[in-house]
XYZ file of C-alpha atoms in Angstrom:
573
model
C -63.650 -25.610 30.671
C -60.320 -26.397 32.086
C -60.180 -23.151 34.704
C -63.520 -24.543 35.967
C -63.129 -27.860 36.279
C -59.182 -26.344 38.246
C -60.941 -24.298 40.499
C -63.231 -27.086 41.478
C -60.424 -29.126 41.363
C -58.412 -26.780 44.280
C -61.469 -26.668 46.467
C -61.398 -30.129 46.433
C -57.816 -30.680 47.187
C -57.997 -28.564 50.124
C -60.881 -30.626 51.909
C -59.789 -34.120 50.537
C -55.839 -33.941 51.386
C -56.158 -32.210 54.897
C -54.560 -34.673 56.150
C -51.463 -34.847 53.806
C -51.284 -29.926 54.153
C -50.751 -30.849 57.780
C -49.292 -33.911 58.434
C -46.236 -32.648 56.185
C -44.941 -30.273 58.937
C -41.522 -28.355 59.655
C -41.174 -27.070 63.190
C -39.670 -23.808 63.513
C -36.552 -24.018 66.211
C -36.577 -22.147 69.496
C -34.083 -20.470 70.540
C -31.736 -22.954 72.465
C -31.943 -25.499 69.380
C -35.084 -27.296 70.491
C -37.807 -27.797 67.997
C -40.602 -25.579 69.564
C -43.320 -27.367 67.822
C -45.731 -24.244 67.082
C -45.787 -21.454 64.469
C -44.397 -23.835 62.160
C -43.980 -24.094 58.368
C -46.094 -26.440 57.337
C -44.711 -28.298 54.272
C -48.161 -28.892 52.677
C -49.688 -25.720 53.161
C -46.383 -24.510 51.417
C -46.762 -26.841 48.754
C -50.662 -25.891 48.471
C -49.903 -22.557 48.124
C -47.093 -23.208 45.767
C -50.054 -25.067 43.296
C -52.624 -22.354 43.735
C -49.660 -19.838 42.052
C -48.730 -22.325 39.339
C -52.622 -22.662 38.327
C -53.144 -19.269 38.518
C -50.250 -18.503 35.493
C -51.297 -21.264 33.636
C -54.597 -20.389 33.348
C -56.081 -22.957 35.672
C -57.318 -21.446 38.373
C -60.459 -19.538 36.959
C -62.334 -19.777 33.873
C -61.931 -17.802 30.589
C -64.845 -15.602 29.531
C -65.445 -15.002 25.626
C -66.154 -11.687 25.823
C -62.641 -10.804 27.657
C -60.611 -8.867 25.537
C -57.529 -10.961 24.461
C -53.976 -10.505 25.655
C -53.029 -9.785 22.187
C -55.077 -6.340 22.386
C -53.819 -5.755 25.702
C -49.805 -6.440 24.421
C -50.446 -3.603 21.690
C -51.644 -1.103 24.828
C -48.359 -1.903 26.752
C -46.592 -1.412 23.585
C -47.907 2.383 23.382
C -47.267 2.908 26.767
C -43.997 2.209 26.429
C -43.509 4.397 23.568
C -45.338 7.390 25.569
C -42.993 6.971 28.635
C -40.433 6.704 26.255
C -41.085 9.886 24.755
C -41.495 11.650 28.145
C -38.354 10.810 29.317
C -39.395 8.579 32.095
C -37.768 5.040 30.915
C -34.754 4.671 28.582
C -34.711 2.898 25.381
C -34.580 -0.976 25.697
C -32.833 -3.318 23.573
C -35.092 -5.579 21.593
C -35.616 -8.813 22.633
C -36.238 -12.099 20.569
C -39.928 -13.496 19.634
C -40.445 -16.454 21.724
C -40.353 -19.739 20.026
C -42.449 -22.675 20.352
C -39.847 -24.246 21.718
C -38.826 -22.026 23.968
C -42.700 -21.833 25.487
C -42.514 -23.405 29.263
C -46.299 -25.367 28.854
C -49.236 -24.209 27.035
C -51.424 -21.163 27.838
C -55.203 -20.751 27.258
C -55.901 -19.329 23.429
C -56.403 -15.886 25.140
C -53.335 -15.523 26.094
C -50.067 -14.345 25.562
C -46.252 -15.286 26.234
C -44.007 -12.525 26.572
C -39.947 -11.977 27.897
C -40.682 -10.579 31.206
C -38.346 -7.109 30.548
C -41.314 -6.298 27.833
C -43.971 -5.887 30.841
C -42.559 -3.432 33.313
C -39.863 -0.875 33.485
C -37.587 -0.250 36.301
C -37.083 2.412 38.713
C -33.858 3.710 39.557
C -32.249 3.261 42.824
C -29.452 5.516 42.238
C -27.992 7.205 45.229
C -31.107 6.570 47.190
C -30.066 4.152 49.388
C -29.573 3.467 52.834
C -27.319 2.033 54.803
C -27.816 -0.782 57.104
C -26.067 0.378 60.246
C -28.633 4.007 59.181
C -32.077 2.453 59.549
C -33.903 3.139 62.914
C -36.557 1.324 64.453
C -38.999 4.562 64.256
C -39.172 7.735 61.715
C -41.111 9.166 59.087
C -40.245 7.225 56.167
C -40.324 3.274 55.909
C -37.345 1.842 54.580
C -37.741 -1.791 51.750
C -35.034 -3.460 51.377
C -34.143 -6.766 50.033
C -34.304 -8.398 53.218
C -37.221 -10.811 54.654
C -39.177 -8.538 56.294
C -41.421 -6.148 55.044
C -40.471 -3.183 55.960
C -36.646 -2.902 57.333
C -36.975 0.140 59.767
C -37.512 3.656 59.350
C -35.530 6.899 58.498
C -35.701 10.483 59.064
C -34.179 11.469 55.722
C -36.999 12.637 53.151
C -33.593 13.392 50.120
C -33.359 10.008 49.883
C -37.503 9.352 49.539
C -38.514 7.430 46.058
C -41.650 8.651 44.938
C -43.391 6.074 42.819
C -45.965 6.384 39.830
C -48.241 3.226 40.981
C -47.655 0.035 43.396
C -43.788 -1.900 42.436
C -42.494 -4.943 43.237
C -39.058 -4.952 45.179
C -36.611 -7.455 44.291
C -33.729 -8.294 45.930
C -30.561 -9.415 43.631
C -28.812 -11.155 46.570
C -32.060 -12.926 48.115
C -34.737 -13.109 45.291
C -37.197 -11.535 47.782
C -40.527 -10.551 46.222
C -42.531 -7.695 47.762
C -45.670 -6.084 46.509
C -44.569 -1.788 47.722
C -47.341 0.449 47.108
C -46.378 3.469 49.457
C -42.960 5.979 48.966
C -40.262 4.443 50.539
C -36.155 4.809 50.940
C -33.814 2.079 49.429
C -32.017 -0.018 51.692
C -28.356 -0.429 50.518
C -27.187 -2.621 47.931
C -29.745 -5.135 46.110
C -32.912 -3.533 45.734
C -34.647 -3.459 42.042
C -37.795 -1.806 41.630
C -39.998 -2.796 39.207
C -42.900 -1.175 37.772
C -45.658 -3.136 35.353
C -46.995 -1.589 32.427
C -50.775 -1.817 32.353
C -50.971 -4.748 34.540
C -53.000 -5.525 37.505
C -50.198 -4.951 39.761
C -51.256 -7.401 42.219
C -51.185 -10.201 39.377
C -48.026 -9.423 38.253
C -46.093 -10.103 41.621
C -48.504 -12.518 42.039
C -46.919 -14.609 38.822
C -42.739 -13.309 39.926
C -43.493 -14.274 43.938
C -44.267 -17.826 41.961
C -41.575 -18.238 39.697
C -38.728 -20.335 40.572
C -35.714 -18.820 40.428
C -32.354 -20.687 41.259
C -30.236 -19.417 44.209
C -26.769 -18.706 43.911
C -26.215 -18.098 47.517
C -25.449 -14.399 47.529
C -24.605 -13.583 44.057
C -26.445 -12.045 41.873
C -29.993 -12.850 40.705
C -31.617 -9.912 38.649
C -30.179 -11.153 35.520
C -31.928 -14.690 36.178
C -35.070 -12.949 36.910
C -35.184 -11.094 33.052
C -34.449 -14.276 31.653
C -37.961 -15.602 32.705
C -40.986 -15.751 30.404
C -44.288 -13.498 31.630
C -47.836 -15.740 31.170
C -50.104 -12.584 29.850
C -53.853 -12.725 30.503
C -56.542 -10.683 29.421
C -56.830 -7.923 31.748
C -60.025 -8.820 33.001
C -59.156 -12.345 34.059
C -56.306 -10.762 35.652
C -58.740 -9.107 38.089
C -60.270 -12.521 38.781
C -57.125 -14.453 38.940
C -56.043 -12.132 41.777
C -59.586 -12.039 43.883
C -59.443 -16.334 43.440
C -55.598 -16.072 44.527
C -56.945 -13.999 47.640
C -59.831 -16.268 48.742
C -58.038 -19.734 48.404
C -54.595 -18.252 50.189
C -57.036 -17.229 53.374
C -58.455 -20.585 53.003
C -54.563 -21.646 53.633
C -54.271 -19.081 56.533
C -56.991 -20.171 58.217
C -55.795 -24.057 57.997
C -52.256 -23.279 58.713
C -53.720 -21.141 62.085
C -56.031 -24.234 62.796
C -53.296 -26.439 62.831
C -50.957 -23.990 64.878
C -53.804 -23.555 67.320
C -53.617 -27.258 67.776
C -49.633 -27.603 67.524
C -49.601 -24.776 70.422
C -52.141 -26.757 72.748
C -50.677 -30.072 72.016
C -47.303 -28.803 73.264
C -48.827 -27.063 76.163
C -50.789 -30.330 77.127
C -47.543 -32.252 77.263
C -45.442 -29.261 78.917
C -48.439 -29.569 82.014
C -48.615 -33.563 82.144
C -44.677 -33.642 82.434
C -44.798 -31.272 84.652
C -46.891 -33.451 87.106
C -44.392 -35.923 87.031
C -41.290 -33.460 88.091
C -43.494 -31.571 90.633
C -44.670 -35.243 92.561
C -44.431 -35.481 96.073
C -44.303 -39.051 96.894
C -43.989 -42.522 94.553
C -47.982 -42.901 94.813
C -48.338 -39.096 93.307
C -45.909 -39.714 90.850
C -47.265 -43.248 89.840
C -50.914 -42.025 89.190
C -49.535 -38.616 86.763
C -47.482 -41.916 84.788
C -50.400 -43.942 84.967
C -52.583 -40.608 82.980
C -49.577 -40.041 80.738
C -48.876 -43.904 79.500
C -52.699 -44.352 78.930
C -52.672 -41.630 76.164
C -49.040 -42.428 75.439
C -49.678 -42.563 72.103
C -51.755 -39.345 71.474
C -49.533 -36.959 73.271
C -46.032 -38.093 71.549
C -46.521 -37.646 68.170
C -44.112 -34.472 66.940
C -40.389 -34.261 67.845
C -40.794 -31.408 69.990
C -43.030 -33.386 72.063
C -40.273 -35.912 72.076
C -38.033 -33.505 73.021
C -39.912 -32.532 76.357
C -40.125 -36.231 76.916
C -36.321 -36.749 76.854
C -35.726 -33.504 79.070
C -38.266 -34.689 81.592
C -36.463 -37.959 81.653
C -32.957 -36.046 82.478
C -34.563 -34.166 85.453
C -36.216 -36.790 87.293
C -32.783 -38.814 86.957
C -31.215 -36.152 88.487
C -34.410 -35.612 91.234
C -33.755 -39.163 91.788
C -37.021 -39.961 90.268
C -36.450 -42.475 87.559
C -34.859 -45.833 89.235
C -36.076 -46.731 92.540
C -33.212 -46.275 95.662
C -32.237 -49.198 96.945
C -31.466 -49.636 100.820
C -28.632 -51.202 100.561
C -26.886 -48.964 98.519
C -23.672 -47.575 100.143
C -25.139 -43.895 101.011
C -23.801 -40.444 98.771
C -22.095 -39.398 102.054
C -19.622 -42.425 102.131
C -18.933 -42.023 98.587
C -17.905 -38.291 98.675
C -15.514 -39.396 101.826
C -13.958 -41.688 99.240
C -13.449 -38.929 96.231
C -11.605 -36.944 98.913
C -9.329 -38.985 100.242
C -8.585 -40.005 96.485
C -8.267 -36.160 96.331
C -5.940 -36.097 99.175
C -3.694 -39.071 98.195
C -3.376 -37.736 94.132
C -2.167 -33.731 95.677
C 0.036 -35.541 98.074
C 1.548 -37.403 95.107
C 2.050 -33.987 93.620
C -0.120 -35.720 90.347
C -3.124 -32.642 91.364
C -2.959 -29.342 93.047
C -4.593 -28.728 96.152
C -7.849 -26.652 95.688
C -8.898 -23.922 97.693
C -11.960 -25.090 100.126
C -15.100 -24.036 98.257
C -18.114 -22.638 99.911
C -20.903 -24.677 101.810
C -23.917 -25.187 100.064
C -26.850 -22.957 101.216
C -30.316 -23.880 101.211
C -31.430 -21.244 98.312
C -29.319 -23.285 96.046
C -31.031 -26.205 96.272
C -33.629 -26.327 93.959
C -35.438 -29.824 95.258
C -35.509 -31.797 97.977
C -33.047 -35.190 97.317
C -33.995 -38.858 98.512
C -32.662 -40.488 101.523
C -28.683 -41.385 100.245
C -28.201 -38.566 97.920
C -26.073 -35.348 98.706
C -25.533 -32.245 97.323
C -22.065 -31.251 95.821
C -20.103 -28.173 94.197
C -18.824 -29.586 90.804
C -14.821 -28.900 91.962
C -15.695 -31.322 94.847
C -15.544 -34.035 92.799
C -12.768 -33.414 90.232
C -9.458 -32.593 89.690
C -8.606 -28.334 89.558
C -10.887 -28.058 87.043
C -9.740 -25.009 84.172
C -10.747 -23.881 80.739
C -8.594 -24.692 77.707
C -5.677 -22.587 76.490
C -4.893 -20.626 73.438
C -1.943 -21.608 71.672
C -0.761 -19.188 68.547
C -2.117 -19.981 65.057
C 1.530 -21.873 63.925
C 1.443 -23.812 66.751
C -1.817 -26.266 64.678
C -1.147 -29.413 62.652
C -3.401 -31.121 60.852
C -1.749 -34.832 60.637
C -0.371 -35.835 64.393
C 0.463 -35.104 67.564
C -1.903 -34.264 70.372
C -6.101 -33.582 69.722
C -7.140 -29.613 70.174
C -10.298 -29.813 70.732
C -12.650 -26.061 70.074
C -15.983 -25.579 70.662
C -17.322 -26.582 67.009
C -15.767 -30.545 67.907
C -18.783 -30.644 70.960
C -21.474 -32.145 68.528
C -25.046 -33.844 69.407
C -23.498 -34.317 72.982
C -20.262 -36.207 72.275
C -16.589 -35.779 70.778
C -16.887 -35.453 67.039
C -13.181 -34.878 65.991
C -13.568 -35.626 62.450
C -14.791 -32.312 62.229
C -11.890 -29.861 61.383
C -9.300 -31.960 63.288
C -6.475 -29.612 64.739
C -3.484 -30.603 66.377
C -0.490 -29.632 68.797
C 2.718 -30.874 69.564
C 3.325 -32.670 72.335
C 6.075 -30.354 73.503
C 3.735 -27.787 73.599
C 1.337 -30.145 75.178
C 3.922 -31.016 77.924
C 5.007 -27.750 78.888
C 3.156 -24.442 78.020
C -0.086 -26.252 77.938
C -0.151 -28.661 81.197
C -2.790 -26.838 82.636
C -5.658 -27.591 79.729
C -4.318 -30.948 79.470
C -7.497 -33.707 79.358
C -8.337 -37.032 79.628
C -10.402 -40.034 78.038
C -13.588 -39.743 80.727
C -13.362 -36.050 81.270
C -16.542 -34.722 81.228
C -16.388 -31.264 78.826
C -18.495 -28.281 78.171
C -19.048 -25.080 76.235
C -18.732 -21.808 78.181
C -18.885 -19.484 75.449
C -22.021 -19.191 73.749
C -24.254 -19.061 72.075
C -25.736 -21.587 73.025
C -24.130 -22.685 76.239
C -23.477 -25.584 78.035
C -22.775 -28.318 75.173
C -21.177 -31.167 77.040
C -19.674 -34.583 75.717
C -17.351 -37.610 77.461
C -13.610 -37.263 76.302
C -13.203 -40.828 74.160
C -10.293 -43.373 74.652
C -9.425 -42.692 70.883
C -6.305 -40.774 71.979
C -4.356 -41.059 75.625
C -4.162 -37.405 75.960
C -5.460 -34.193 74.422
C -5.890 -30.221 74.920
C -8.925 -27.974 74.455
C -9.319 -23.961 73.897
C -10.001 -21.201 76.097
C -14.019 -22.002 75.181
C -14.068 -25.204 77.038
C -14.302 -25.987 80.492
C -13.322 -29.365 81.763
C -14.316 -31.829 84.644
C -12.199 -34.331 85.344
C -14.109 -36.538 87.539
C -12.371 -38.438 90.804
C -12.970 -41.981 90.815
C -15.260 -44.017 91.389
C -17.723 -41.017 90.279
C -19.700 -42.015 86.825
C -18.799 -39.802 84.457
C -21.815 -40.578 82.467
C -24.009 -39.607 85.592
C -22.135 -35.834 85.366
C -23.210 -35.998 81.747
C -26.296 -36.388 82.077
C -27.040 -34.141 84.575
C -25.128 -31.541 82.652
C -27.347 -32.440 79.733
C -30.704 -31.481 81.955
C -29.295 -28.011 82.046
C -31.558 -26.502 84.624
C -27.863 -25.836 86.620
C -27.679 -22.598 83.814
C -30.672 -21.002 85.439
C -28.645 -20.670 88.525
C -25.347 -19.213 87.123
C -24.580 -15.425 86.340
C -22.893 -15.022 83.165
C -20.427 -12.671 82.347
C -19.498 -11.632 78.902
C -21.431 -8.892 76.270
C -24.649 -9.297 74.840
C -24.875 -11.864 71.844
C -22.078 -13.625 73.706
C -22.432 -15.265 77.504
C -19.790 -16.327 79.277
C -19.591 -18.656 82.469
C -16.483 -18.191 84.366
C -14.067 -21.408 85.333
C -14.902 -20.237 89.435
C -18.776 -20.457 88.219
C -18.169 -23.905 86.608
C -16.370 -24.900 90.107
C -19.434 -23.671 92.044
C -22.067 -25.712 90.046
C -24.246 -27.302 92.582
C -24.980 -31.011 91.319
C -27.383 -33.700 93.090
C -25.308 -37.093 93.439
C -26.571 -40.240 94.211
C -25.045 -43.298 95.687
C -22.714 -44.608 93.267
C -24.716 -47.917 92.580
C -27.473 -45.883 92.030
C -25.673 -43.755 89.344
C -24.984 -47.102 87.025
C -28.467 -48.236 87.468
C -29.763 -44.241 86.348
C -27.089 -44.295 83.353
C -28.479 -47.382 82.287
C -31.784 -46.228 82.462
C -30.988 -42.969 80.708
C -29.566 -45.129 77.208
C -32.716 -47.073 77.289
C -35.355 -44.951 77.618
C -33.225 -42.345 75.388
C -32.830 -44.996 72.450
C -36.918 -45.845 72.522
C -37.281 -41.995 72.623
C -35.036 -41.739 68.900
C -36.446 -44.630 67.573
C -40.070 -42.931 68.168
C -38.220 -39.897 66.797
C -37.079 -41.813 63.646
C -40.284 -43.188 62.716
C -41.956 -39.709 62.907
C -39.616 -38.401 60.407
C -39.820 -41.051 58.362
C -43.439 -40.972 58.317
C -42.643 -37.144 58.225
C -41.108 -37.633 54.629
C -43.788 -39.666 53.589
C -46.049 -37.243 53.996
C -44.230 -34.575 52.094
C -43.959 -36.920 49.109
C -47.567 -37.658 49.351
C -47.655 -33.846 49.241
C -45.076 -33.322 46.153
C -47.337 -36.147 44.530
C -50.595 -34.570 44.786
C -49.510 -31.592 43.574
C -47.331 -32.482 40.481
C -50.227 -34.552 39.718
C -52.759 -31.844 39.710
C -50.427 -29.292 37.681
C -50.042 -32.338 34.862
């Protein structure tokens, strides 16, 4: 009996193949862009799921009883039912539709069954002026609102006129998004896309059961309702129906409760890692901080096995470089102090030389602002300390772009991964323009640049040597460092990004600003300059061993999934 030896054949799957369900895992992101590494898709649950729907319309899942009444029967039912709604007004006359041919049949069905075009089995339920808009629904009301958006229930309204009524429970489908949902309460239409469909003399459960598992290909946000009636509808006996659904039920909890196991564990793996790197930030002395690496190497291997947990490792690495945690100090090094001296009498000399303005004094550091203590050598410094009047980028009018020569625009969208990706929509300005109305956003190979428009903020990349000169927008803050300061220290410590917890933004909601005085006024820890090179150097290794780690999980990420794929074309065929 091939439903029985399927249904033995799913039980089995899900206690041989744990390992390949949750192995094959997408991380949600968080919100700054970082994979969080919990309440995740997992890619083999999904695919799990995705079998126990395709066995269930093929007539897999459960076994056939002989004493079911056919499909055959049940198709002459739905055909009087039709005629009776017909004749009561209550669905308009349909256009006939063409007997499925052999060849037309997607796979074979079990001798009690039926295929039928899937406009025979329901009817639809007009919409009409019963709709909703968007910028209408409310958070609370009387009357749940559906529409053809992800979640279940869009908001609420106040406004019973616009109320559908319905005979029985409908499936909502949304023409833009293919959404599925199973409605069995009144509801109000929301906008444009919603088709309601209502099955004749169907276990309504089953039959959004077998549309939630058809695949229907996405055109983006065109139309899809025509696709939809061009599917075929698998008809059981109405009795199998019933057990298809309550077999559906059981083995999708049984794929709840191992998605939520493997959550659980996601969320305290990432928690585990958050506390241990933690220990290493929050160390008093070298001997503290050697005994929380000593814990953390000896289970190396066990606590960095997802990219988010990668992640946290690289971000950990970027604050105790900046803490001064990561290369040992060296005596000899030429203290911060004598270093900063230097920058401004380079500061001095370039304003004399008329080549820089002279900056306004900026305000001493007070002890709230620092956030840790610094070793013996390092200082604290505001960022416009160190660099030349630093500005944000102008905004030159639309006809003032090229797209062949002259000088590089950068905007926001060419700050990629951390560095200069000007391949990406290229944009161009003369160098007139450059020269003259421009001079003030005018930036250099070195100059450090970052994002203060968001979301999110603070991207920052090194200005390449690819061009002598270029110009930014408004968007972009720049900092152009005074020599001999590392540029690729200021990078990096930009990177760490802790400095944002400490700056007021301006700007509306959905869209933070930080102001060019703001980006003067960062407070950044700086190290003697020897002691920069050796932490930049540091930084690429450890960074490159973190991506290769990286790259092998997602290899071995991809592996999994096809493992996943395999298993389950395998078990369909």
């Amino acid at each position: 009996d091939q439903g029985r030896q399927s249904m033995s054949a799913i039980q089995q799957l899900l206690t041989d193949h744990i390992d390949i369900w949750t192995a094959a895992d997408t991380a949600k992101k968080s919100g700054r862009g970082r994979s969080s590494g919990t309440a995740g898709s997992v890619y083999g649950i999904k695919k799990l799921r995705e079998l126990i729907l395709e066995l269930a319309v093929r007539g897999k899942l459960v076994p056939q009883d002989a004493n079911d009444e056919p499909a055959s029967e049940l198709l002459k039912k739905i055909a009087a039912e039709k005629a009776k709604l017909l004749a009561e007004g209550k669905i308009k006359k349909s256009k006939s539709l063409a007997e499925i041919t052999d060849d037309e049949k997607p796979f074979e069905l079990p001798t009690t069954w039926k295929w039928l075009r899937l406009p025979d089995i329901y009817f639809s339920l007009s919409v009409s002026k019963n709709k909703l808009l968007s910028s209408e629904i409310k958070e609370t009301g009387l009357y749940p609102v559906v529409d053809q958006g992800q979640r279940f229930i869009a908001g609420y309204t106040d406004n019973e006129g616009l109320l559908i009524y319905l005979p029985g429970p409908v499936v909502v489908f949304g023409d833009h998004t293919t959404e599925r949902k199973l409605i069995d309460f009144d509801f109000v239409a929301g906008a444009d896309g919603v088709k309601i469909l209502r099955p004749i003399l169907q276990i309504e459960r089953f039959f959004w059961l077998q549309l939630k598992g058809l695949k229907i290909e996405g055109r983006g946000y065109a139309r899809h309702f025509k696709i939809l009636n061009e599917c075929f509808y698998a008809l059981p006996p109405i009795n199998e129906q019933n057990r298809i659904v309550a077999k559906v039920d059981e083995l999708m909890a049984l794929c709840d409760q191992l998605e939520n196991q493997h959550n659980n564990a996601a969320e305290a793996h990432e928690k585990l890692v958050a506390h241990l790197l933690g220990t290493l930030t929050q160390s008093q002395n070298a001997e503290d901080f050697n005994t929380h690496w000593q814990r953390i190497s000896e289970h190396f291997d066990t606590l960095f096995t997802t990219e988010a947990s990668i992640d946290a490792l690289k971000q950990t690495l970027l604050q105790l470089a900046v803490m001064g945690k990561l290369v040992p100090q060296d005596p000899n090094d030429e203290p911060a102090s004598e270093l900063l001296k230097r920058i401004q009498a380079e500061k001095a000399k370039l304003a004399a030389k008329g080549k820089i303005k002279k900056d306004k004094p900026l305000a001493e550091i007070t002890e709230e602002e620092k956030p840790f203590d610094l070793p013996d050598g390092w200082e604290w410094i505001r960022m416009g300390d160190i660099c030349r009047p630093i500005s944000s980028g102008s905004t030159p009018s639309a006809e003032s772009f090229k797209y062949d020569d002259g000088i590089p625009f950068l905007k926001v969208y060419n700050i990629r991964n951390q560095e200069i990706d000007f391949n990406y929509k290229m944009q161009f300005i003369d160098k007139e323009l450059h020269d003259s109305k421009l001079k003030r956003s005018i930036i250099y190979p070195n100059d450090v640049v970052m994002n203060i428009v968001g979301p999110p903020l603070g991207k920052v990349a090194i200005i390449p040597d690819s061009f002598p000169e270029w110009n930014c927008n408004q968007a972009i803050v720049f900092f152009g460092l005074i020599k001999p300061m590392s540029p690729y220290y200021i990078l990096n410590f930009l990177k760490e990004g802790s400095f944002l917890n400490n700056i007021e933004l301006i700007g509306t909601a959905g869209q933070d600003n930080i102001s060019v005085t703001k980006s003067k006024n960062i407070v950044a820890p700086i190290p003697p300059i020897n002691e920069q090179y050796r932490i930049v150097v540091k930084i690429d290794e450890l960074m490159a061993i973190c991506d290769q780690l990286k790259t092998s999980f997602t290899l071995a990420n991809q592996l999994q999934q096809k493992l996943a794929d395999v298993v389950v074309e395998n078990t369909i065929c």
